[in-house]
Amino acid sequence: MLIGNGMIFPNERRLFYMMKKNNNEKYGPNGIVNEKEFILFTEQWISLQTYAITGTSLPINEVEMRKHIGLSQNTKSPQCFKNLYDIHYQNKHLCTWWNNDLVPLILKTIHNISAYGFKCAGKGTTTGYYKALQADLETISLNSNSLTQEKAFKDFKKRCQLLHKEALQYKTTAENAEKWLNIFFEGGKDSNDNDVIGVAAIQTHFKKINAHLDNKYQNSNSKYKGLLSNMNQLKQGLVNNITGKQNFSNKKVKKMIIEMIDKINTQGENILKSKPQIMLIFQKISESWSIIRNYMSNLANASVNKLQKESDKIYLELKNSTNSWLEIATQTRNFALNLYNLKTP
């Protein structure tokens, strides 16, 4: 599929992919990847972006409509299309909010996963927190110097507290993304406290308008009905079936506008079908941050005695989780870069 700058993204590229988790990966990206395919396909993102691009370009008055469909000043504009402008305005407002507020929030949610993963696993020559925690555990359990043990314990605690704090912050971001995405689909107050009617309501309005126009124009003229139903028939029909310049122009205008409505209808239906999957991913991300936060809190609050008794177990759990964080961090970073490429058409 082509979008914006003409880049083609393969079907298999997605935000998260199937990863079998080892039972020892207690401190890994719990639930952010799971044993099933985690869903946010590039195609779904393209559908959302295409809908937004179309929505922000819809004509909201007669002047814009004439420009949008290339209607000359000599051709009369059908009066019955004026009821389109209000719903076009609502859709334009919704899609502008998507571009200005929701896209950055979604990118931030994805970036947070990548940043946390690299912090845990390390990146390049930078040592990851998990490796540092393992070193702290070795010192706590093996070093006989009490001062050295005490420093290692404080360092261990501080690192876990920081990871806990960041997980809490990232959970809040994911919850906000989930909240505003739901309003984007269903309507309500947007993040700027403005009313938006949502994709679902816009679709309802478009269907009513489309049904009215179909009834008014498509069914009233058998020749025009044929033109509406078949693009190839339109090409030949413009020559063979329609007489009179004004008649031709007026019918052509109606057809172009109805096709415009059909286009936004189709795009809206596609993203509404994707809504459950899109919402699920942000719900899962939020839940995962809760699990990760709780694990880090437990480590931060563990006593020296507990860490000494369970040092081998915790050490291995941290070690086994490192590669998972590195893998998911790399995947989310690459996905975010692709989203930046798609952000501006």
Short mmCIF file of C-alpha atoms in Angstrom, two decimals:
data_model
loop_
_atom_site.label_atom_id
_atom_site.label_comp_id
_atom_site.label_asym_id
_atom_site.label_seq_id
_atom_site.Cartn_x
_atom_site.Cartn_y
_atom_site.Cartn_z
CA MET A 1 0.00 0.00 0.00
CA LEU A 2 1.26 3.47 -0.87
CA ILE A 3 0.90 6.48 1.39
CA GLY A 4 2.33 9.96 1.57
CA ASN A 5 5.90 9.78 0.36
CA GLY A 6 5.23 6.64 -1.66
CA MET A 7 6.85 4.19 0.74
CA ILE A 8 5.54 0.62 0.70
CA PHE A 9 5.20 -1.24 3.96
CA PRO A 10 5.00 -5.05 3.94
CA ASN A 11 2.01 -6.83 5.43
CA GLU A 12 4.05 -8.53 8.09
CA ARG A 13 5.36 -5.30 9.64
CA ARG A 14 3.42 -4.51 12.79
CA LEU A 15 3.99 -2.87 16.12
CA PHE A 16 4.29 -6.14 17.96
CA TYR A 17 4.73 -9.65 16.68
CA MET A 18 4.37 -13.17 18.04
CA MET A 19 6.95 -13.90 20.71
CA LYS A 20 6.98 -16.99 22.91
CA LYS A 21 7.76 -15.88 26.42
CA ASN A 22 9.95 -17.90 28.70
CA ASN A 23 8.41 -18.49 32.13
CA ASN A 24 11.55 -17.01 33.68
CA GLU A 25 10.99 -13.65 31.96
CA LYS A 26 9.28 -12.23 35.03
CA TYR A 27 10.80 -8.79 34.52
CA GLY A 28 10.27 -8.71 30.78
CA PRO A 29 7.69 -6.73 28.78
CA ASN A 30 4.76 -8.54 30.39
CA GLY A 31 1.75 -8.47 28.10
CA ILE A 32 3.18 -5.81 25.79
CA VAL A 33 4.02 -8.82 23.67
CA ASN A 34 2.18 -12.05 24.28
CA GLU A 35 1.76 -15.55 22.94
CA LYS A 36 -0.70 -14.39 20.31
CA GLU A 37 -0.12 -11.78 17.64
CA PHE A 38 -0.29 -8.35 19.18
CA ILE A 39 -2.23 -6.17 16.80
CA LEU A 40 -1.48 -2.80 15.35
CA PHE A 41 -0.76 -3.44 11.71
CA THR A 42 0.87 -0.83 9.55
CA GLU A 43 -2.21 -1.11 7.33
CA GLN A 44 -4.43 -0.04 10.24
CA TRP A 45 -2.25 2.99 10.85
CA ILE A 46 -2.37 3.85 7.15
CA SER A 47 -6.18 3.59 7.25
CA LEU A 48 -6.33 6.02 10.16
CA GLN A 49 -3.92 8.45 8.53
CA THR A 50 -5.74 8.27 5.18
CA TYR A 51 -9.04 8.98 6.93
CA ALA A 52 -7.46 12.00 8.66
CA ILE A 53 -5.90 13.29 5.45
CA THR A 54 -9.23 13.00 3.64
CA GLY A 55 -11.13 14.55 6.55
CA THR A 56 -8.93 17.63 6.79
CA SER A 57 -9.28 18.28 3.05
CA LEU A 58 -13.09 18.08 2.85
CA PRO A 59 -14.83 21.24 1.55
CA ILE A 60 -16.81 23.08 4.25
CA ASN A 61 -18.49 25.70 2.04
CA GLU A 62 -19.48 26.21 -1.58
CA VAL A 63 -16.26 28.02 -2.49
CA GLU A 64 -14.17 25.10 -1.23
CA MET A 65 -16.54 22.60 -2.86
CA ARG A 66 -16.11 24.24 -6.25
CA LYS A 67 -12.35 24.12 -5.83
CA HIS A 68 -12.44 20.54 -4.51
CA ILE A 69 -14.28 19.12 -7.54
CA GLY A 70 -13.02 21.63 -10.11
CA LEU A 71 -16.43 23.21 -10.72
CA SER A 72 -16.34 26.32 -12.90
CA GLN A 73 -18.24 29.46 -11.99
CA ASN A 74 -20.44 28.97 -15.06
CA THR A 75 -21.86 25.72 -13.70
CA LYS A 76 -24.65 25.89 -11.15
CA SER A 77 -23.89 24.29 -7.79
CA PRO A 78 -26.66 21.93 -6.59
CA GLN A 79 -28.42 23.49 -3.58
CA CYS A 80 -29.11 20.16 -1.92
CA PHE A 81 -25.43 19.60 -1.17
CA LYS A 82 -25.29 22.42 1.37
CA ASN A 83 -26.22 20.03 4.20
CA LEU A 84 -22.85 18.36 3.60
CA TYR A 85 -20.88 21.32 4.85
CA ASP A 86 -21.77 20.99 8.52
CA ILE A 87 -20.76 17.34 8.72
CA HIS A 88 -17.63 18.12 6.69
CA TYR A 89 -16.74 20.78 9.25
CA GLN A 90 -17.23 18.32 12.12
CA ASN A 91 -15.10 15.73 10.37
CA LYS A 92 -12.41 18.29 9.60
CA HIS A 93 -12.28 19.34 13.26
CA LEU A 94 -12.05 15.70 14.38
CA CYS A 95 -9.26 14.88 11.94
CA THR A 96 -7.33 18.05 12.79
CA TRP A 97 -7.46 17.04 16.45
CA TRP A 98 -6.19 13.60 15.45
CA ASN A 99 -3.21 15.08 13.60
CA ASN A 100 -2.31 17.70 16.21
CA ASP A 101 -2.94 15.84 19.47
CA LEU A 102 -3.57 12.11 19.07
CA VAL A 103 -0.74 11.27 16.68
CA PRO A 104 1.93 12.75 19.01
CA LEU A 105 0.36 10.93 21.97
CA ILE A 106 0.36 7.60 20.14
CA LEU A 107 3.96 8.13 19.09
CA LYS A 108 4.87 8.98 22.69
CA THR A 109 3.18 5.80 23.93
CA ILE A 110 5.20 3.73 21.48
CA HIS A 111 8.41 5.64 22.17
CA ASN A 112 8.01 4.98 25.90
CA ILE A 113 8.16 1.23 25.32
CA SER A 114 11.31 1.61 23.26
CA ALA A 115 12.96 3.95 25.79
CA TYR A 116 12.15 1.65 28.72
CA GLY A 117 13.37 -1.40 26.84
CA PHE A 118 16.71 0.16 25.99
CA LYS A 119 17.07 1.42 29.56
CA CYS A 120 16.59 -2.10 30.88
CA ALA A 121 18.64 -3.91 28.24
CA GLY A 122 21.20 -1.28 27.33
CA LYS A 123 21.97 0.27 23.98
CA GLY A 124 25.29 0.34 22.19
CA THR A 125 28.02 0.93 24.76
CA THR A 126 25.54 2.01 27.44
CA THR A 127 25.06 -0.58 30.18
CA GLY A 128 21.45 -1.49 30.82
CA TYR A 129 19.81 -1.23 34.22
CA TYR A 130 19.21 -4.97 34.37
CA LYS A 131 22.92 -5.72 34.07
CA ALA A 132 23.65 -3.11 36.74
CA LEU A 133 21.01 -4.68 39.00
CA GLN A 134 22.63 -8.08 38.51
CA ALA A 135 25.98 -6.60 39.56
CA ASP A 136 24.33 -5.06 42.62
CA LEU A 137 22.84 -8.44 43.55
CA GLU A 138 26.23 -10.13 43.29
CA THR A 139 27.72 -7.56 45.63
CA ILE A 140 24.82 -7.82 48.09
CA SER A 141 25.01 -11.61 48.24
CA LEU A 142 28.76 -12.26 47.94
CA ASN A 143 30.70 -9.28 49.27
CA SER A 144 31.66 -9.47 52.92
CA ASN A 145 32.29 -5.74 53.27
CA SER A 146 29.23 -4.24 54.94
CA LEU A 147 29.80 -0.74 53.51
CA THR A 148 30.12 -2.12 49.99
CA GLN A 149 26.98 -4.20 50.51
CA GLU A 150 25.09 -1.20 51.83
CA LYS A 151 26.06 0.92 48.82
CA ALA A 152 25.05 -1.86 46.41
CA PHE A 153 21.73 -2.22 48.23
CA LYS A 154 21.05 1.53 47.96
CA ASP A 155 22.00 1.52 44.28
CA PHE A 156 19.77 -1.49 43.65
CA LYS A 157 16.87 0.18 45.41
CA LYS A 158 17.37 3.48 43.57
CA ARG A 159 17.45 1.80 40.15
CA CYS A 160 14.28 -0.15 40.87
CA GLN A 161 12.54 2.98 42.13
CA LEU A 162 13.42 4.81 38.93
CA LEU A 163 12.13 1.95 36.76
CA HIS A 164 8.97 1.88 38.89
CA LYS A 165 8.47 5.64 38.48
CA GLU A 166 8.90 5.52 34.71
CA ALA A 167 6.52 2.57 34.37
CA LEU A 168 3.90 4.58 36.27
CA GLN A 169 4.40 7.58 33.98
CA TYR A 170 4.20 5.42 30.87
CA LYS A 171 1.04 3.74 32.15
CA THR A 172 -0.59 7.17 32.45
CA THR A 173 0.40 8.03 28.87
CA ALA A 174 -1.05 4.76 27.56
CA GLU A 175 -4.28 5.34 29.51
CA ASN A 176 -4.59 8.82 28.00
CA ALA A 177 -4.04 7.42 24.51
CA GLU A 178 -6.75 4.84 25.13
CA LYS A 179 -9.14 7.49 26.47
CA TRP A 180 -8.70 9.94 23.60
CA LEU A 181 -8.79 7.20 20.98
CA ASN A 182 -12.16 6.10 22.30
CA ILE A 183 -13.44 9.69 22.05
CA PHE A 184 -12.05 9.89 18.50
CA PHE A 185 -14.20 6.89 17.60
CA GLU A 186 -17.29 7.58 19.73
CA GLY A 187 -17.28 11.34 20.40
CA GLY A 188 -17.21 13.50 23.52
CA LYS A 189 -14.89 16.22 24.81
CA ASP A 190 -11.48 16.22 23.16
CA SER A 191 -8.20 16.93 24.93
CA ASN A 192 -8.76 20.66 24.37
CA ASP A 193 -12.22 20.45 25.98
CA ASN A 194 -13.96 20.94 22.62
CA ASP A 195 -16.92 18.83 21.53
CA VAL A 196 -16.22 16.22 18.86
CA ILE A 197 -18.90 13.91 17.50
CA GLY A 198 -16.60 10.98 16.68
CA VAL A 199 -16.14 8.74 13.66
CA ALA A 200 -19.20 6.61 14.46
CA ALA A 201 -21.59 9.59 14.50
CA ILE A 202 -19.99 11.07 11.39
CA GLN A 203 -20.57 7.77 9.62
CA THR A 204 -24.23 7.84 10.63
CA HIS A 205 -24.62 11.35 9.19
CA PHE A 206 -22.81 10.45 5.99
CA LYS A 207 -25.03 7.41 5.48
CA LYS A 208 -28.17 9.53 5.86
CA ILE A 209 -26.87 12.12 3.41
CA ASN A 210 -25.79 9.43 0.98
CA ALA A 211 -29.17 7.70 1.16
CA HIS A 212 -30.93 11.02 0.54
CA LEU A 213 -28.78 11.83 -2.47
CA ASP A 214 -29.10 8.33 -3.87
CA ASN A 215 -32.86 8.54 -3.56
CA LYS A 216 -33.00 12.04 -5.04
CA TYR A 217 -30.69 11.52 -7.99
CA GLN A 218 -29.78 7.91 -8.54
CA ASN A 219 -33.31 6.55 -8.57
CA SER A 220 -34.91 9.45 -10.43
CA ASN A 221 -33.08 8.91 -13.69
CA SER A 222 -32.37 5.47 -15.08
CA LYS A 223 -29.46 6.70 -17.19
CA TYR A 224 -27.89 8.52 -14.25
CA LYS A 225 -28.44 5.49 -12.03
CA GLY A 226 -26.36 3.47 -14.43
CA LEU A 227 -23.63 6.07 -14.38
CA LEU A 228 -23.48 6.04 -10.61
CA SER A 229 -23.12 2.28 -10.43
CA ASN A 230 -20.37 1.83 -12.98
CA MET A 231 -17.33 4.01 -13.64
CA ASN A 232 -16.74 2.53 -17.08
CA GLN A 233 -20.33 3.24 -17.97
CA LEU A 234 -19.76 6.83 -16.94
CA LYS A 235 -16.96 7.28 -19.46
CA GLN A 236 -19.06 6.08 -22.37
CA GLY A 237 -22.25 7.49 -20.94
CA LEU A 238 -20.91 11.02 -20.89
CA VAL A 239 -20.74 10.79 -24.66
CA ASN A 240 -23.73 8.61 -25.52
CA ASN A 241 -26.38 8.98 -22.83
CA ILE A 242 -26.33 12.59 -21.63
CA THR A 243 -27.34 15.49 -23.83
CA GLY A 244 -26.92 19.19 -23.24
CA LYS A 245 -23.92 20.88 -21.68
CA GLN A 246 -25.67 22.11 -18.53
CA ASN A 247 -27.35 18.74 -18.02
CA PHE A 248 -23.98 17.01 -18.37
CA SER A 249 -22.25 19.37 -15.96
CA ASN A 250 -24.92 19.16 -13.28
CA LYS A 251 -25.07 15.38 -13.36
CA LYS A 252 -21.29 15.15 -13.33
CA VAL A 253 -21.16 17.42 -10.26
CA LYS A 254 -23.65 15.24 -8.41
CA LYS A 255 -21.73 12.11 -9.30
CA MET A 256 -18.40 13.54 -8.15
CA ILE A 257 -19.83 14.64 -4.82
CA ILE A 258 -21.57 11.33 -4.20
CA GLU A 259 -18.31 9.55 -4.99
CA MET A 260 -16.58 11.81 -2.47
CA ILE A 261 -19.13 10.79 0.18
CA ASP A 262 -18.70 7.13 -0.74
CA LYS A 263 -14.93 7.47 -0.31
CA ILE A 264 -15.12 8.93 3.19
CA ASN A 265 -17.84 6.39 4.04
CA THR A 266 -15.59 3.50 3.07
CA GLN A 267 -12.62 4.89 4.98
CA GLY A 268 -14.77 5.44 8.07
CA GLU A 269 -16.18 1.93 7.96
CA ASN A 270 -12.69 0.47 7.66
CA ILE A 271 -11.34 2.19 10.75
CA LEU A 272 -14.49 1.47 12.77
CA LYS A 273 -13.95 -2.23 12.03
CA SER A 274 -10.40 -1.87 13.35
CA LYS A 275 -11.48 -0.08 16.52
CA PRO A 276 -11.62 -3.15 18.84
CA GLN A 277 -8.12 -4.22 17.82
CA ILE A 278 -6.70 -0.70 18.05
CA MET A 279 -8.24 -0.12 21.49
CA LEU A 280 -7.03 -3.51 22.71
CA ILE A 281 -3.39 -2.69 22.09
CA PHE A 282 -3.49 0.40 24.29
CA GLN A 283 -5.44 -1.43 26.99
CA LYS A 284 -2.79 -4.14 26.97
CA ILE A 285 0.03 -1.61 27.10
CA SER A 286 -1.56 0.06 30.13
CA GLU A 287 -2.08 -3.27 31.88
CA SER A 288 1.50 -4.27 31.13
CA TRP A 289 2.90 -1.12 32.71
CA SER A 290 0.89 -1.93 35.85
CA ILE A 291 2.46 -5.38 36.06
CA ILE A 292 5.96 -4.04 35.40
CA ARG A 293 5.47 -1.26 37.94
CA ASN A 294 4.37 -3.74 40.62
CA TYR A 295 7.39 -5.98 40.02
CA MET A 296 9.78 -3.03 40.27
CA SER A 297 8.03 -1.83 43.42
CA ASN A 298 8.46 -5.25 45.02
CA LEU A 299 12.18 -5.25 44.20
CA ALA A 300 12.63 -1.69 45.45
CA ASN A 301 10.98 -2.56 48.77
CA ALA A 302 12.73 -5.90 49.26
CA SER A 303 14.93 -6.22 52.32
CA VAL A 304 18.62 -7.07 52.21
CA ASN A 305 17.89 -10.49 53.66
CA LYS A 306 15.28 -11.23 51.00
CA LEU A 307 17.60 -10.17 48.20
CA GLN A 308 20.41 -12.30 49.62
CA LYS A 309 18.16 -15.37 49.89
CA GLU A 310 16.68 -14.96 46.40
CA SER A 311 19.65 -13.39 44.64
CA ASP A 312 20.25 -16.32 42.27
CA LYS A 313 16.60 -16.48 41.26
CA ILE A 314 16.24 -12.71 40.74
CA TYR A 315 19.59 -12.58 38.93
CA LEU A 316 18.47 -15.20 36.39
CA GLU A 317 15.05 -13.59 35.96
CA LEU A 318 16.65 -10.25 35.15
CA LYS A 319 19.14 -11.88 32.79
CA ASN A 320 16.46 -13.87 30.97
CA SER A 321 14.31 -10.76 30.51
CA THR A 322 17.04 -8.59 29.02
CA ASN A 323 16.90 -9.94 25.46
CA SER A 324 13.11 -9.61 25.35
CA TRP A 325 13.35 -5.94 26.28
CA LEU A 326 16.07 -5.37 23.71
CA GLU A 327 14.03 -7.05 20.99
CA ILE A 328 10.80 -5.19 21.75
CA ALA A 329 12.69 -1.89 22.13
CA THR A 330 14.21 -2.31 18.68
CA GLN A 331 10.86 -3.23 17.12
CA THR A 332 8.99 -0.30 18.66
CA ARG A 333 11.76 2.13 17.73
CA ASN A 334 11.59 1.00 14.09
CA PHE A 335 7.81 1.16 14.09
CA ALA A 336 7.86 4.69 15.53
CA LEU A 337 10.29 5.78 12.81
CA ASN A 338 7.88 4.44 10.20
CA LEU A 339 5.01 6.34 11.81
CA TYR A 340 7.00 9.56 11.60
CA ASN A 341 7.42 8.90 7.89
CA LEU A 342 3.67 8.44 7.54
CA LYS A 343 2.67 11.36 9.74
CA THR A 344 2.82 14.02 7.05
CA PRO A 345 1.41 13.24 3.61
#
